[in-house]
Short mmCIF file of C-alpha atoms in Angstrom, two decimals:
data_model
loop_
_atom_site.label_atom_id
_atom_site.label_comp_id
_atom_site.label_asym_id
_atom_site.label_seq_id
_atom_site.Cartn_x
_atom_site.Cartn_y
_atom_site.Cartn_z
CA UNK S 61 -7.64 -93.27 -48.69
CA UNK S 62 -5.74 -90.65 -45.99
CA UNK S 63 -7.86 -89.92 -43.11
CA UNK S 64 -8.52 -85.43 -42.35
CA UNK S 65 -6.95 -85.89 -39.47
CA UNK S 66 -3.61 -87.27 -40.74
CA UNK S 67 -2.76 -84.47 -43.64
CA UNK S 68 -0.92 -81.37 -41.89
CA UNK S 69 -2.27 -78.91 -45.20
CA UNK S 70 -6.03 -79.97 -44.25
CA UNK S 71 -7.83 -77.12 -42.82
CA UNK S 72 -8.77 -76.68 -39.61
CA UNK S 73 -11.95 -78.10 -38.80
CA UNK S 74 -14.55 -76.33 -37.25
CA UNK S 75 -17.60 -77.71 -34.27
CA UNK S 76 -20.06 -75.36 -34.46
CA UNK S 77 -23.73 -75.69 -34.51
CA UNK S 78 -24.46 -73.60 -37.61
CA UNK S 79 -26.10 -70.64 -35.56
CA UNK S 80 -23.03 -68.64 -35.25
CA UNK S 81 -22.74 -67.23 -39.05
CA UNK S 82 -26.49 -66.24 -39.45
CA UNK S 83 -26.55 -64.69 -35.94
CA UNK S 84 -23.45 -62.42 -37.19
CA UNK S 85 -24.91 -62.02 -39.83
CA UNK S 86 -28.09 -60.50 -38.90
CA UNK S 87 -26.12 -57.68 -36.61
CA UNK S 88 -23.80 -57.29 -39.59
CA UNK S 89 -27.49 -56.68 -41.11
CA UNK S 90 -28.72 -53.82 -37.99
CA UNK S 91 -25.16 -51.86 -38.12
CA UNK S 92 -25.70 -51.38 -41.78
CA UNK S 93 -29.27 -51.06 -41.32
CA UNK S 94 -28.31 -47.44 -38.69
CA UNK S 95 -25.48 -45.92 -41.04
CA UNK S 96 -28.05 -46.13 -44.12
CA UNK S 97 -30.98 -45.13 -42.44
CA UNK S 98 -28.02 -41.90 -40.49
CA UNK S 99 -26.49 -41.53 -43.93
CA UNK S 100 -30.40 -40.45 -44.83
CA UNK S 101 -30.88 -38.77 -42.43
CA UNK S 102 -27.13 -36.86 -43.63
CA UNK S 103 -28.22 -36.17 -46.38
CA UNK S 104 -32.26 -34.86 -46.12
CA UNK S 105 -31.32 -32.46 -43.80
CA UNK S 106 -27.51 -31.11 -45.76
CA UNK S 107 -30.28 -30.24 -48.30
CA UNK S 108 -33.08 -29.14 -46.80
CA UNK S 109 -30.37 -26.83 -44.27
CA UNK S 110 -29.43 -25.47 -48.31
CA UNK S 111 -32.64 -25.28 -49.13
CA UNK S 112 -34.21 -23.18 -46.00
CA UNK S 113 -30.24 -20.97 -45.58
CA UNK S 114 -30.95 -19.80 -48.86
CA UNK S 115 -34.95 -17.97 -47.97
CA UNK S 116 -33.23 -17.25 -44.84
CA UNK S 117 -29.12 -17.48 -43.61
CA UNK S 118 -29.91 -17.48 -39.34
CA UNK S 119 -31.25 -20.37 -40.34
CA UNK S 120 -27.77 -22.38 -40.88
CA UNK S 121 -27.75 -21.55 -36.47
CA UNK S 122 -29.92 -24.64 -36.13
CA UNK S 123 -28.31 -26.78 -38.75
CA UNK S 124 -25.22 -26.18 -38.05
CA UNK S 125 -25.40 -28.07 -34.94
CA UNK S 126 -28.10 -30.86 -36.12
CA UNK S 127 -25.39 -31.68 -38.82
CA UNK S 128 -22.71 -32.05 -36.62
CA UNK S 129 -24.58 -34.25 -34.03
CA UNK S 130 -25.24 -36.56 -37.13
CA UNK S 131 -21.98 -36.54 -38.36
CA UNK S 132 -20.51 -37.58 -35.23
CA UNK S 133 -23.35 -40.54 -35.50
CA UNK S 134 -22.05 -41.09 -38.96
CA UNK S 135 -18.46 -41.30 -38.23
CA UNK S 136 -19.04 -43.92 -35.09
CA UNK S 137 -21.34 -46.28 -36.97
CA UNK S 138 -19.50 -46.09 -40.13
CA UNK S 139 -16.38 -46.35 -38.03
CA UNK S 140 -17.26 -49.73 -36.51
CA UNK S 141 -18.36 -50.99 -39.79
CA UNK S 142 -15.16 -50.40 -41.42
CA UNK S 143 -16.63 -47.57 -45.04
CA UNK S 144 -13.99 -45.99 -45.00
CA UNK S 145 -16.37 -43.47 -47.00
CA UNK S 146 -19.51 -43.06 -45.16
CA UNK S 147 -16.82 -42.42 -42.45
CA UNK S 148 -14.86 -39.71 -45.02
CA UNK S 149 -18.40 -38.10 -45.57
CA UNK S 150 -19.38 -37.62 -41.71
CA UNK S 151 -16.27 -35.99 -41.00
CA UNK S 152 -16.94 -32.96 -43.94
CA UNK S 153 -19.62 -31.80 -41.32
CA UNK S 154 -16.60 -30.53 -38.42
#
């Protein structure tokens, strides 16, 4: 049998202790958790803003800037996670 060091078509080997991959996964999980939280807050503020605006139209002066801030945070987090749909949702605040 041939040794893999002699085979030019063998996949490259890595010498990792196995702690790098879970650390990367934890970082990605943390970022997606923040993305989900911002999407939930964005949806809540949007629905609450529409409901309050139906009662009093001048409330848009308060909900508009809040939607802009949440939309900006959503765009930044979505671009970091390479999530196109969430970034388009965040751009809707502009």
